[in-house]
Every structure is written in structure tokens, then in C-alpha cells.
XYZ file of C-alpha atoms in Angstrom:
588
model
C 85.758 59.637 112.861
C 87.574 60.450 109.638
C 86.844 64.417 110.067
C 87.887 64.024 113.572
C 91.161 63.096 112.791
C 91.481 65.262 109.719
C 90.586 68.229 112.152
C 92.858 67.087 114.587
C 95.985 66.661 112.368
C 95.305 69.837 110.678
C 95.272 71.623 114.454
C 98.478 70.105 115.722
C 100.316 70.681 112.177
C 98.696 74.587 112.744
C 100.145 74.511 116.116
C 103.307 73.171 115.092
C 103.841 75.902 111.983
C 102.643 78.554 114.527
C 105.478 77.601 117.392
C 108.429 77.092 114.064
C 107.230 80.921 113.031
C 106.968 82.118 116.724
C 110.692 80.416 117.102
C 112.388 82.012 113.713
C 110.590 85.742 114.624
C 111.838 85.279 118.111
C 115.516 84.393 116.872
C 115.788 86.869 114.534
C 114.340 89.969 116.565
C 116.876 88.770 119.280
C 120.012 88.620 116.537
C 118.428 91.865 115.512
C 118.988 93.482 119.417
C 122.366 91.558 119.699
C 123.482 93.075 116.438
C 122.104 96.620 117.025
C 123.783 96.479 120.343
C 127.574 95.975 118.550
C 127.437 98.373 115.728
C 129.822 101.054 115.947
C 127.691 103.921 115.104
C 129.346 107.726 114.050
C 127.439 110.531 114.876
C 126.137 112.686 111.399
C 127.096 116.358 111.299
C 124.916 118.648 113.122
C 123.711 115.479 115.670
C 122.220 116.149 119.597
C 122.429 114.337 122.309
C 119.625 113.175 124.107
C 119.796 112.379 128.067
C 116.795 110.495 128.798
C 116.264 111.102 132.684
C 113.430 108.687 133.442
C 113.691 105.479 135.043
C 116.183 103.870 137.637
C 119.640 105.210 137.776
C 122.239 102.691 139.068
C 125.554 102.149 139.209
C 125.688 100.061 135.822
C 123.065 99.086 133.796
C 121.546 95.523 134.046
C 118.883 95.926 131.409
C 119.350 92.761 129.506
C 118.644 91.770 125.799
C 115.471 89.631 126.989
C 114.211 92.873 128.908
C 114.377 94.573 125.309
C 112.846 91.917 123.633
C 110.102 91.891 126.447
C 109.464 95.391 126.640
C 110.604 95.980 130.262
C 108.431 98.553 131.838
C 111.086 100.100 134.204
C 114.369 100.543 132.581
C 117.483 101.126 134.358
C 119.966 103.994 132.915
C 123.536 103.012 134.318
C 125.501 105.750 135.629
C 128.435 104.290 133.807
C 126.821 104.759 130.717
C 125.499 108.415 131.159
C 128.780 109.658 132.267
C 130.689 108.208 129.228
C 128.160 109.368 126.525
C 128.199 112.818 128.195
C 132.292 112.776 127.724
C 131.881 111.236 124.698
C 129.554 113.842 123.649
C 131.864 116.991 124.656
C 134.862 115.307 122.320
C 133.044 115.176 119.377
C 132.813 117.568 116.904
C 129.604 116.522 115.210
C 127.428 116.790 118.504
C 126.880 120.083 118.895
C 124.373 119.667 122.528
C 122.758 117.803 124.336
C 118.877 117.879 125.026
C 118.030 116.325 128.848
C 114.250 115.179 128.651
C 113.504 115.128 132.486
C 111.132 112.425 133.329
C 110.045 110.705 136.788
C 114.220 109.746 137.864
C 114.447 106.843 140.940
C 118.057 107.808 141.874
C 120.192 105.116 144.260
C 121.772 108.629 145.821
C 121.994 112.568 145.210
C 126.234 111.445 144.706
C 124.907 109.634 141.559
C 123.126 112.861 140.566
C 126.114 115.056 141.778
C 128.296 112.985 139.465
C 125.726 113.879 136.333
C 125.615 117.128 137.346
C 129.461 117.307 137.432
C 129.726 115.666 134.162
C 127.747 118.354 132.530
C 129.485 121.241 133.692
C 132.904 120.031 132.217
C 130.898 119.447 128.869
C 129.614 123.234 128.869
C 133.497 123.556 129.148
C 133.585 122.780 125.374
C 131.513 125.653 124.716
C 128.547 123.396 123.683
C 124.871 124.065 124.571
C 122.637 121.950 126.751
C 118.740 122.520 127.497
C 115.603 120.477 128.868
C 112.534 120.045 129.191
C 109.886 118.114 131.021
C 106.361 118.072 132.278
C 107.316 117.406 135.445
C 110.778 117.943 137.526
C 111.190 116.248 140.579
C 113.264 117.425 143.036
C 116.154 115.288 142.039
C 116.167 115.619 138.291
C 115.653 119.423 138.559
C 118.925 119.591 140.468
C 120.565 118.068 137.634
C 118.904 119.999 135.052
C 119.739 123.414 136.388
C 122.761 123.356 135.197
C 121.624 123.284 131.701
C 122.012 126.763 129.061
C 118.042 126.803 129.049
C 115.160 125.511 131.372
C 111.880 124.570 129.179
C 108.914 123.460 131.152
C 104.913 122.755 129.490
C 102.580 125.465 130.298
C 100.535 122.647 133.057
C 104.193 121.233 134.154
C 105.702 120.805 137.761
C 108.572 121.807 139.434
C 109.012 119.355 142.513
C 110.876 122.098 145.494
C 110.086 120.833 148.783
C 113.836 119.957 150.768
C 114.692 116.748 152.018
C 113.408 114.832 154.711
C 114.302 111.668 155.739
C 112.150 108.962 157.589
C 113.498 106.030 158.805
C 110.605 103.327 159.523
C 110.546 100.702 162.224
C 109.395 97.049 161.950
C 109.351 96.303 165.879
C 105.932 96.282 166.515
C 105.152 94.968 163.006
C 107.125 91.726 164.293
C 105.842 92.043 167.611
C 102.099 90.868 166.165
C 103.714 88.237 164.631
C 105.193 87.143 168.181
C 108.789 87.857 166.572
C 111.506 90.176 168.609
C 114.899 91.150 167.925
C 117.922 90.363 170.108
C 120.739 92.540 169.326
C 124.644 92.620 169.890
C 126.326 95.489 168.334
C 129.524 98.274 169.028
C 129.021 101.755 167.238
C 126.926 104.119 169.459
C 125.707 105.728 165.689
C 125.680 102.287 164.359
C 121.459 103.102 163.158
C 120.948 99.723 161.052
C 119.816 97.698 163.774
C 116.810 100.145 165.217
C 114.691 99.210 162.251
C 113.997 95.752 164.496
C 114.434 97.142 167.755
C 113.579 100.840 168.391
C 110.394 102.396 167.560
C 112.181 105.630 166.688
C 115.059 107.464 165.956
C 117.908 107.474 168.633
C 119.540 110.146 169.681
C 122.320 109.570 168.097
C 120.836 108.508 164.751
C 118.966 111.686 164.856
C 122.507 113.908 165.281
C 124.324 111.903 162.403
C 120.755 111.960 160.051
C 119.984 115.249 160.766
C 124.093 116.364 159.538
C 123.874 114.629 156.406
C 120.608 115.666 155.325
C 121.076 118.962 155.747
C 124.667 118.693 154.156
C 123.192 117.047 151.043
C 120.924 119.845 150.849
C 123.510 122.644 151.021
C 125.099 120.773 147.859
C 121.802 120.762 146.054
C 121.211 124.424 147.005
C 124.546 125.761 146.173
C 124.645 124.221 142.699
C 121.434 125.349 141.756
C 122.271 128.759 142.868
C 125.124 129.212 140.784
C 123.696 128.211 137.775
C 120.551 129.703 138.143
C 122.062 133.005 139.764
C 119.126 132.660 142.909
C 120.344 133.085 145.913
C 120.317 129.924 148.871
C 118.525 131.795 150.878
C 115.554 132.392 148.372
C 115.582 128.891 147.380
C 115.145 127.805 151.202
C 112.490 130.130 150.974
C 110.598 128.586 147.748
C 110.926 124.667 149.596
C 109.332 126.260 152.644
C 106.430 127.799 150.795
C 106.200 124.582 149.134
C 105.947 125.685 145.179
C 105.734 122.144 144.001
C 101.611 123.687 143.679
C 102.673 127.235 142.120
C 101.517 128.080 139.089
C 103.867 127.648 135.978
C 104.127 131.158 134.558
C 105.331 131.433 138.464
C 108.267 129.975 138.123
C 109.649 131.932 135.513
C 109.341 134.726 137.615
C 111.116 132.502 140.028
C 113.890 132.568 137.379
C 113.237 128.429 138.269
C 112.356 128.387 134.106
C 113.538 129.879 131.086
C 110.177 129.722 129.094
C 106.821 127.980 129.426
C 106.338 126.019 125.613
C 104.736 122.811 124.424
C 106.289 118.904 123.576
C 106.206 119.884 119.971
C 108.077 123.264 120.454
C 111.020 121.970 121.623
C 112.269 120.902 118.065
C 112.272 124.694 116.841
C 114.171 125.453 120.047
C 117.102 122.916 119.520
C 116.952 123.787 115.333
C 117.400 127.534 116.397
C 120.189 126.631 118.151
C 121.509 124.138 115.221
C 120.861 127.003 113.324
C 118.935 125.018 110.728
C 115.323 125.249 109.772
C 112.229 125.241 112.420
C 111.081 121.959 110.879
C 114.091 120.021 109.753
C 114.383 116.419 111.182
C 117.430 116.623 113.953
C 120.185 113.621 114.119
C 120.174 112.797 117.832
C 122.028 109.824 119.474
C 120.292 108.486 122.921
C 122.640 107.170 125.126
C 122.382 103.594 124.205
C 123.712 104.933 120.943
C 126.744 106.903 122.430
C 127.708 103.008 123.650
C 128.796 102.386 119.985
C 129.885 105.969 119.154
C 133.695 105.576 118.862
C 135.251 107.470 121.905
C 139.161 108.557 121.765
C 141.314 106.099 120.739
C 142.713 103.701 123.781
C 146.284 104.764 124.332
C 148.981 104.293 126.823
C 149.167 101.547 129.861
C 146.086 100.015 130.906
C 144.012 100.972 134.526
C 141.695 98.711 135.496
C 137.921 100.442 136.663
C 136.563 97.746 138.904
C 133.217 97.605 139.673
C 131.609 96.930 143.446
C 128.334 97.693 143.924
C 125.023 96.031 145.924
C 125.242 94.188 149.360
C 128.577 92.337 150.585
C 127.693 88.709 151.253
C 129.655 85.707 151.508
C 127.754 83.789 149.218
C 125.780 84.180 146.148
C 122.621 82.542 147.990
C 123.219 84.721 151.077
C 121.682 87.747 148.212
C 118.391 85.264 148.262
C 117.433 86.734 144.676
C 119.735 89.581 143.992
C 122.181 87.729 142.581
C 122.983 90.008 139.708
C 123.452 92.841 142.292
C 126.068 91.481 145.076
C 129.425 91.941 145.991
C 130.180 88.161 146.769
C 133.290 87.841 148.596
C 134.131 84.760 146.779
C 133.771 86.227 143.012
C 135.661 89.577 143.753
C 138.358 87.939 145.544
C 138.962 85.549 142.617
C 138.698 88.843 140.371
C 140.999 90.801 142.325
C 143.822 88.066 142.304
C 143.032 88.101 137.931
C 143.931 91.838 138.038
C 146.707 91.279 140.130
C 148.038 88.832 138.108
C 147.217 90.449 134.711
C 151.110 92.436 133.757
C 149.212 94.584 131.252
C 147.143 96.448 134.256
C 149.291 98.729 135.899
C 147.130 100.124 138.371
C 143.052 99.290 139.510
C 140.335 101.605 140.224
C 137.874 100.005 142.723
C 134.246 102.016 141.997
C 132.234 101.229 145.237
C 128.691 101.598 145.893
C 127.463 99.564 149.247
C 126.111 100.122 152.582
C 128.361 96.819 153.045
C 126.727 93.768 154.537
C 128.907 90.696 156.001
C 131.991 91.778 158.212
C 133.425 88.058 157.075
C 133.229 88.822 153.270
C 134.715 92.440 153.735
C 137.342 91.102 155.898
C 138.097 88.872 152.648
C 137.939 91.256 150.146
C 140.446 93.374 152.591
C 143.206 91.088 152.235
C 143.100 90.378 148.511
C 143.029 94.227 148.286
C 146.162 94.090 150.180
C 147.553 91.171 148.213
C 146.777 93.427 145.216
C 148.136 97.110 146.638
C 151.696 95.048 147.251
C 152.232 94.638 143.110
C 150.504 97.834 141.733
C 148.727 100.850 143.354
C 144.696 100.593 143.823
C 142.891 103.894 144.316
C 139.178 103.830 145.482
C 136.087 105.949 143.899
C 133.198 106.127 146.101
C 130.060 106.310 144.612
C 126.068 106.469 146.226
C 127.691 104.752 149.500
C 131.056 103.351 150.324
C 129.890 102.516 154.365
C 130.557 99.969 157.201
C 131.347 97.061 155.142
C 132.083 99.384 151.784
C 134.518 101.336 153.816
C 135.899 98.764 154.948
C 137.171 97.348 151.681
C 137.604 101.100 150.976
C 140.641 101.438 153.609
C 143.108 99.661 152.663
C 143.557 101.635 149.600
C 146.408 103.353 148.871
C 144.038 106.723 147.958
C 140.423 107.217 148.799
C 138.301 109.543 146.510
C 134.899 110.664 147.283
C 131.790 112.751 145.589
C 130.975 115.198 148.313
C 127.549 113.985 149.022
C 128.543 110.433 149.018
C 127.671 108.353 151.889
C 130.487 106.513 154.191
C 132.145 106.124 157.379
C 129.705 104.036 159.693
C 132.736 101.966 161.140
C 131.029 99.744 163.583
C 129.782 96.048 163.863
C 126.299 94.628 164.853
C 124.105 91.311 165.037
C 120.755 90.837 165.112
C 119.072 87.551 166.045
C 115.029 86.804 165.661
C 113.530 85.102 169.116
C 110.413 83.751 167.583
C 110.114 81.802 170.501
C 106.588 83.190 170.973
C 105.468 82.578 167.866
C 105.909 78.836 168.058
C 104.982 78.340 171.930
C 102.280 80.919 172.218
C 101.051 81.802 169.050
C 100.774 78.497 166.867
C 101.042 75.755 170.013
C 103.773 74.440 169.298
C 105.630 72.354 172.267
C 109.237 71.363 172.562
C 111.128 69.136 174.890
C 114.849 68.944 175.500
C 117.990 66.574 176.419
C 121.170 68.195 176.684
C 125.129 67.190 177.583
C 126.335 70.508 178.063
C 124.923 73.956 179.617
C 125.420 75.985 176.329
C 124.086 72.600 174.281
C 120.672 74.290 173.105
C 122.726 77.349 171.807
C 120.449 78.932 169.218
C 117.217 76.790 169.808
C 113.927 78.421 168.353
C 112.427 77.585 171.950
C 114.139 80.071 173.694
C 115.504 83.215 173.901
C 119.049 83.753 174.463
C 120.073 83.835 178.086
C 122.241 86.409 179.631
C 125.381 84.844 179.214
C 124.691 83.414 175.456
C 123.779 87.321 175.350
C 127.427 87.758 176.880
C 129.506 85.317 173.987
C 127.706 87.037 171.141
C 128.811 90.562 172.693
C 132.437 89.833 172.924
C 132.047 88.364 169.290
C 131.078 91.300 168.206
C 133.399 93.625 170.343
C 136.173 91.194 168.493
C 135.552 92.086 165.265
C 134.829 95.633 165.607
C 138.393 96.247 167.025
C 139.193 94.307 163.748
C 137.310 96.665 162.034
C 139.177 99.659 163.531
C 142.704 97.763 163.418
C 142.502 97.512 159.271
C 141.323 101.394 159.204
C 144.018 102.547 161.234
C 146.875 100.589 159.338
C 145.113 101.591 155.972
C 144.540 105.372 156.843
C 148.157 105.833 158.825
C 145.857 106.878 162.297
C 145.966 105.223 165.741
C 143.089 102.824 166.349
C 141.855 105.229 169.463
C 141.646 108.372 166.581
C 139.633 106.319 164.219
C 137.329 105.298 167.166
C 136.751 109.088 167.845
C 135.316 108.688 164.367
C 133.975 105.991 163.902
C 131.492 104.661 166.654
C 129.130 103.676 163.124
C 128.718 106.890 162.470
C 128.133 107.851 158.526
C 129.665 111.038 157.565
C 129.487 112.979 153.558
C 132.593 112.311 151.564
C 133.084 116.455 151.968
C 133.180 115.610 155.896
C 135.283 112.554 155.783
C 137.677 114.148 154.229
C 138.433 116.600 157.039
C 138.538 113.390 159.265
C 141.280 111.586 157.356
C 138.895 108.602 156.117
C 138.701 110.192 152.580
C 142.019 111.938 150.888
C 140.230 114.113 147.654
C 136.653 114.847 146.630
C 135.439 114.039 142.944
C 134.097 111.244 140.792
C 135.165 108.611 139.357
C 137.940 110.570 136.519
C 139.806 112.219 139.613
C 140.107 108.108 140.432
C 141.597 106.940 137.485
C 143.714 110.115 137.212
C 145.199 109.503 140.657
C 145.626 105.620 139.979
C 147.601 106.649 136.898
C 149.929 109.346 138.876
C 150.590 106.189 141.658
C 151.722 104.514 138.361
C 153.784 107.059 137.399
C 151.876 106.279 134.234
C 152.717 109.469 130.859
C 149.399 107.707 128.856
C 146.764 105.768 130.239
C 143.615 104.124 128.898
C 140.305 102.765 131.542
C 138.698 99.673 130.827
C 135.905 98.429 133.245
C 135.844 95.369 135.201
C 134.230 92.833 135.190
C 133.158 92.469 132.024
C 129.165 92.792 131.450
C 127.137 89.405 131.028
C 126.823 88.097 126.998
C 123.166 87.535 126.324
C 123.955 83.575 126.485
C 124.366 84.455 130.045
C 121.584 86.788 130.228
C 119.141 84.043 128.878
C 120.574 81.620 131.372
C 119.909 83.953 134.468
C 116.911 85.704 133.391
C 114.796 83.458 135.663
C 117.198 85.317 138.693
C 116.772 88.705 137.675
C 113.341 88.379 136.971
C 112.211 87.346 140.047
C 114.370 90.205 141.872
C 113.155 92.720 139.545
C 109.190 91.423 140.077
C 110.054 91.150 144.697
C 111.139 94.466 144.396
C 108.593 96.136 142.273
C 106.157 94.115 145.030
C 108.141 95.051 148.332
C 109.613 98.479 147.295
C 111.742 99.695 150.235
C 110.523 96.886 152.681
C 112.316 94.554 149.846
C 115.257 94.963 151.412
C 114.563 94.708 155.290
C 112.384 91.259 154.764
C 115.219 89.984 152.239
C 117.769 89.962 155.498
C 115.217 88.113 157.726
C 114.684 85.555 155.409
C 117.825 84.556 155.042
C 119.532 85.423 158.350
C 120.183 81.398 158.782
C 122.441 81.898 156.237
C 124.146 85.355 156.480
C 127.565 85.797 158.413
C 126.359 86.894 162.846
C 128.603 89.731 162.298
C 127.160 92.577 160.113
C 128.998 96.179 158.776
C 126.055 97.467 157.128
C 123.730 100.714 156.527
C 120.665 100.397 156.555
C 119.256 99.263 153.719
C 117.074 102.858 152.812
C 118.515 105.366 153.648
C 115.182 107.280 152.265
C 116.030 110.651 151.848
C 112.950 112.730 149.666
């Protein structure tokens, strides 16, 4: 019994040491990330920027500290932070390039990549170099690539050149074995969110409005590529029809698609040829979570406010079910909006939007504290990915909308959907119901039923009542008569280069013609951006993790259908009236 307890004790002091050292390790790798995170860095003489394209893009970056520390698998580049290294990048004399590594890019929208793209042309403006390289292109990161001084691609590599295609999916019969169907209410004869639940194809309409944007986000792609590249459209067409994704490399040089066919460990004498320094000499690069802490030109001038809007419009934080990281709650950026408003030292706010919208309620909100806010100082909207149905709607009050050419928006219109599971319970799993009622409309909403005709009837005019809401606050905000913006809106989505010839978009360009624009409303000589609202601290990171984990692990599970089975499950507590996309747009 004595060595049982001496065993014993010696295990549970063993354990104890272990889980002190686990603890101090633990504390001091995080202080370490924390630390390296804030360190103003300055880039060394002769340094190279690298452009990691591999990953998720997003709007900003919600990679946290404990991700880091974890090892995420999937890391998320924010477009925020890509465009400011880049123009970081061109100002400083000690990077003298940048080297794009192209890797396997999940892009939220070809704008995103247009805005890249963009970027990079006004830093060859400097009379810098870029060049890549990569194993593989895909379609996407090849379009941003091209614009790059030289093309390097391994001797087995890829080049991904197929078009785009889009293919919306339907979930009606899905539901349908389930005993599940869709009752719908909706105005917008374009207004495409809804068929997911209740078509088993592509209206006409949806087809006419898809089949424009596709082939309009295509053009852009083609265009670019062809100036830079010096191939015409029309033989580009011509390599996506014969489908050279399979060619063989030394093909696409001939293609003029590559510069040179050369090995991972070659590309270090290519970038110290063009550093002019040895073959072998160690290079100073700076990734883009470095350029973060590279000092950037000084802040100068009156302050404009970059706010950012991005993710589904909801009225609540547990209408986003786990997303909660990723929402634009009605509540939060109302409150934020009236801070801005308030704050004397910001003379005029940016509002960077990226949503397919979501709740018609929570956009109407965030409409009228955008008003509340235009009356004191100007506010000047930057589309991004999407700024649609609910996005625009935030969008037009403005007092100037700016849009990348390929960005997604329009898609005025208003819809409800409402799941009859009636079957389900009755038929399917037996189950019985009874019923005692004072009024005729009493059992509004029961799961026994469907609706009737004339419930059908209420929900209709509900609907009809806020899409003439919808086109009231877009005809006051865009100086049109309600019956023009009908003409376009109907929920049809049109590309920012479209919209603009239809009055709901005033300029194309990203996110600097914004800011430049806010500060000429301003009447602003010197100007500084600083970006709103301010990113989480890592206590608040730790806090939340448990959120953003499980979003992060449902959509790594559900992938596209994430989205679509997210709204069902919590319809009960989403607004009727919806101003939404749908939720993938999947163009490939």
C-alpha cells in the first residue's frame, strides 16, 4: 500500500509539473505571436516582396492569434492587407519587387482579384519588377499573375484556362424527400435567390441576368490578360475552348501563356539576377504579414474614416447562427455609424461593402443611420465582391457610389420564403394535431398546415410593401423617379461597369478612388484613412474562438451548401422580408 501511494503521488505531482510547463510554453509562445505581431519592422536594402496567393481571400483577415498558435490549416489572406503591403511596397525604396508565389487561391469574387490585379499595375508604375511562379495556376490566380514582368511555371506545372461557367443548384426535390416544400412571396421578376427552394432550374429570367454577368466578368478577365500578355481575346477564347488546362508545359510558352519553364529552386537565381546580386546570396523578403508592421507614409492631414461591411445583413447576432465574426448586424453598425458621426476628428466615412444583403429590416436600419450620418459629413461607398439587394440598399443613400467593374450589385427586389413541413410531421413521422381557435386567421403559421390562399394573400402585400420601400430609398438616394429605378431593378444584379450606365453606380475603381472622392466631398487639401472598426485584441479572440471555430469547422463540412442550410435553420428567427443574393453565386 505504501508503493501505491508513493506511485500515485509521484504521477499526480508528474501530471501537475507537466500541465505548469504546458501552461508557461503556451503563454510564452502566445506573448511571442502577440509581440511579433506589433513590431514595427523596416525593410533591409535590396528586400522583395513576397505575395503569397494560396488560401482564402476575404475582405479582411480573421486569422486569429489562437489559429497561429494552432497551426490553422486554411489561412485567410485579407484583401485589406494585400492591397496595403502592395502600396506599401511601391513607396519604398528598399523593396525593389515583388515575387507572387501562385498557389491553390479560394477567391469571395473576380472584383477581389480585379482589385489585386489593379493594385499591381499602379506598383509597376514605380518602375519596379514583379514575377511568379507556381506549380499550378488556376484560372483565378493566373488572371492576377499575368500582369506580372515575368511568368515562371515548373516543367510538370498547370495552367488552369477553361472560361467560366456558372451552376446554380436546387434543393427542391432534396426537401421534397424530406416531406419539406417552400412557399414563396416575393416582387423582382430577376429576384433568383428564392429558386434554390422552389424551381428545379434556372428561370428565364435568371438565365438572361446570369448569362450577362458571366460573360461580362469574362471579357474583364480576357481583356486584362491580353494586354499584358500581348495575346489577342480572340486567341485566348480559343485556348478555354480547346481546354489547355491538359497541354503540355513547354506548350504554353509557345502560347506566350509563360515566360520560361524552371524548377522551385531556380527561382532564387531569377529574383538575384534581377537584384543584381549573386546567384546564391540569401534575399531579404517581407511576406505580407510583415508589410503590416513596415512603416507606411506618415499619417497626415484630416482624418477619413474606411468602414468596413462585409458578410450577411441580419438583425441580430444569433440570426448569423455561427457566423458571428462575419455579419453585418444592424444593431452593431448602427451604433458604429452614430460613433463616426459623432467623432469631430472624422471628416468624411468610406463605407467598404461586400454582401449579397440579407434582412430588408436591418438594411432599412442601417439606411437611416447612413442618412443621420450623410446630414453632418459626406459618406462615399466602395463596393467590393457584392454590394446587392440588401448591400445596395445601404449602398443608396450615399452621397457617391464607387464600384470595381466586375463587382456584383443591383438586385433591388424583396422576397420570403416559408418551409410547409406539414408533411413531414402528418405523413412522414405520424404526428397528429388538433385545434381550437377564436379567430379565422388564429392558426397563422401552424406547422400543421400550409398557408391558405388568403394567408398567401397578407404575406404578398407584405412583401409588395416593402419592396416599394425598397425602390422609394433608391430613388431619393440616386435623384431617379421610383418608376425609372423599377425599369432597373425588378432584382436584377447588374456589374458595377453596367450599373454605372444605369445611374445606380457614379465611378468605377477600388477602394483609393473611394477615399479620394470622400476627401474631395470634404473639400479636404491632406487626408489620412484609418479603418473601421477596429480588429478584435487577442483577449477577444480567445474569448470567441469557440464561435469562429465552429463556423470555420460547418463550413469546411458544408462547403457551398453551408450557406443555404444555415438560412433554414434559423428562418424562425430571421426578419419574413429578405433583400438577398443568393448565397453562391458559383462562378468557375
Amino acid at each position: 500500500m505504501k508503493e501505491f501511494f508513493k506511485y500515485t503521488f509521484a504521477t499526480i505531482v508528474g501530471m501537475v509539473f507537466f500541465f505548469v510547463i504546458s501552461c508557461i510554453i503556451g503563454t510564452i509562445c502566445i506573448i511571442g505571436i502577440i509581440a511579433s505581431d506589433s513590431t514595427t519592422k523596416k525593410a533591409k536594402d535590396n528586400s522583395v516582396m513576397i505575395l503569397n496567393l494560396s488560401g482564402e481571400l476575404a475582405e479582411r483577415s480573421d486569422d486569429t492569434f489562437v489559429d497561429q498558435f494552432g497551426g490553422n490549416k486554411i489561412s485567410t489572406i485579407g484583401l485589406d492587407d494585400v492591397l496595403e503591403g502592395i502600396k506599401k511596397a511601391k513607396s519604398n525604396d528598399n523593396i525593389k519587387g515583388i515575387y507572387i508565389k501562385a498557389g491553390m487561391l479560394s477567391s469571395d469574387s473576380y472584383a477581389s482579384l480585379q482589385a489585386i490585379r489593379n493594385q499591381l499595375v499602379d506598383f509597376k508604375q514605380s518602375g519596379k519588377w514583379i514575377i511568379t511562379y507556381g506549380d499550378i495556376y488556376t484560372q483565378g490566380t493566373y488572371y492576377v499573375c499575368s500582369v506580372a514582368d515575368k511568368i515562371f511555371l515548373n516543367p510538370s506545372g498547370q495552367i488552369d484556362w477553361h472560361g467560366l461557367s456558372a451552376q446554380p443548384y436546387f434543393l427542391k426535390d432534396l426537401l421534397a424527400k424530406f416531406g419539406v416544400k417552400m412557399q414563396l412571396a416575393k416582387v423582382g421578376t430577376y429576384k433568383s435567390m428564392p429558386e434554390m427552394y422552389t424551381a428545379n432550374k434556372m428561370s428565364d429570367a435568371n438565365r438572361e441576368q446570369v448569362t450577362v454577368y458571366v460573360n461580362g466578368i469574362w471579357k474583364n478577365i480576357c481583356d486584362a490578360v491580353s494586354k499584358s500578355r500581348n495575346i489577342s481575346v480572340e486567341v485566348l477564347n480559343t485556348y478555354a475552348d480547346n481546354l489547355i488546362t491538359f497541354s503540355d508545359p513547354t506548350d504554353y510558352v509557345a502560347y506566350k501563356l509563360v515566360d520560361k519553364l524552371i524548377y522551385t529552386n531556380e527561382i532564387k537565381t531569377e529574383i538575384n539576377n534581377l537584384l543584381k546580386a549573386k546567384a546564391d546570396e540569401d534575399i531579404n523578403t517581407l511576406s505580407i504579414n510583415d508589410m503590416k508592421n513596415i512603416k507606411g507614409e506618415k499619417k497626415k492631414g484630416d482624418e477619413i474614416a474606411v468602414y468596413y461591411a462585409y458578410g450577411d445583413i441580419v438583425d441580430s447576432e444569433e440570426a448569423g447562427l455561427f457566423s458571428k465574426g462575419n455579419n453585418i448586424v444592424s444593431k452593431t453598425v448602427c451604433n458604429d455609424l452614430k460613433k463616426l458621426m459623432d467623432d469631430e476628428d472624422v471628416k468624411a466615412v468610406v463605407l467598404r461593402i461586400n454582401s449579397g444583403g440579407g434582412s430588408a429590416y436591418a438594411s432599412e436600419q442601417i439606411w437611416h443611420y447612413i442618412q443621420l450620418l450623410k446630414a453632418k459629413k459626406p459618406v462615399v461607398v466602395s463596393m467590393g465582391g457584392m454590394a446587392a439587394s440588401g448591400g445596395y440598399y445601404i449602398s443608396s443613400g450615399a452621397n457617391w457610389i464607387v464600384a470595381e467593374p466586375t463587382t456584383l450589385t443591383g438586385s433591388i427586389g424583396i422576397f420570403g420564403i416559408f418551409p410547409d413541413v406539414s408533411e413531414l410531421l402528418t405523413q412522414k413521422l405520424g404526428v397528429k394535431f388538433d385545434e381550437v381557435s377564436t379567430n379565422k386567421n388564429s392558426s397563422f403559421g401552424t406547422l400543421s398546415r400550409p398557408f391558405s390562399e388568403e394567408e398567401l394573400s397578407y404575406l404578398n402585400k407584405y412583401i409588395e410593401r416593402g419592396y416599394n420601400l425598397f425602390l422609394s430609398r433608391v430613388a431619393e438616394g440616386r435623384k431617379m423617379s421610383t418608376a425609372d429605378v423599377d425599369n432597373v431593378a425588378q432584382g436584377r444584379v447588374w456589374l458595377g461597369q453596367d450599373a454605372v450606365n444605369k445611374k445606380l453606380v457614379d465611378e468605377l475603381g477600388g477602394l483609393d478612388v473611394a477615399v479620394a472622392k470622400a476627401a474631395s466631398l470634404a473639400k479636404l487639401k491632406e487626408y489620412h484613412a484609418t479603418s473601421y472598426p477596429e480588429k478584435s485584441d487577442w483577449i477577444d479572440q480567445l474569448l470567441n474562438y469557440g464561435d469562429d471555430y465552429s463556423d470555420k469547422k460547418m463550413r469546411e463540412t458544408f462547403g457551398e451548401f453551408y450557406e443555404p442550410f444555415k438560412l433554414l435553420r434559423t428562418l424562425n428567427i430571421q426578419n419574413v422580408a429578405q433583400a438577398r443574393l443568393p448565397f453562391v453565386i458559383n462562378i468557375k
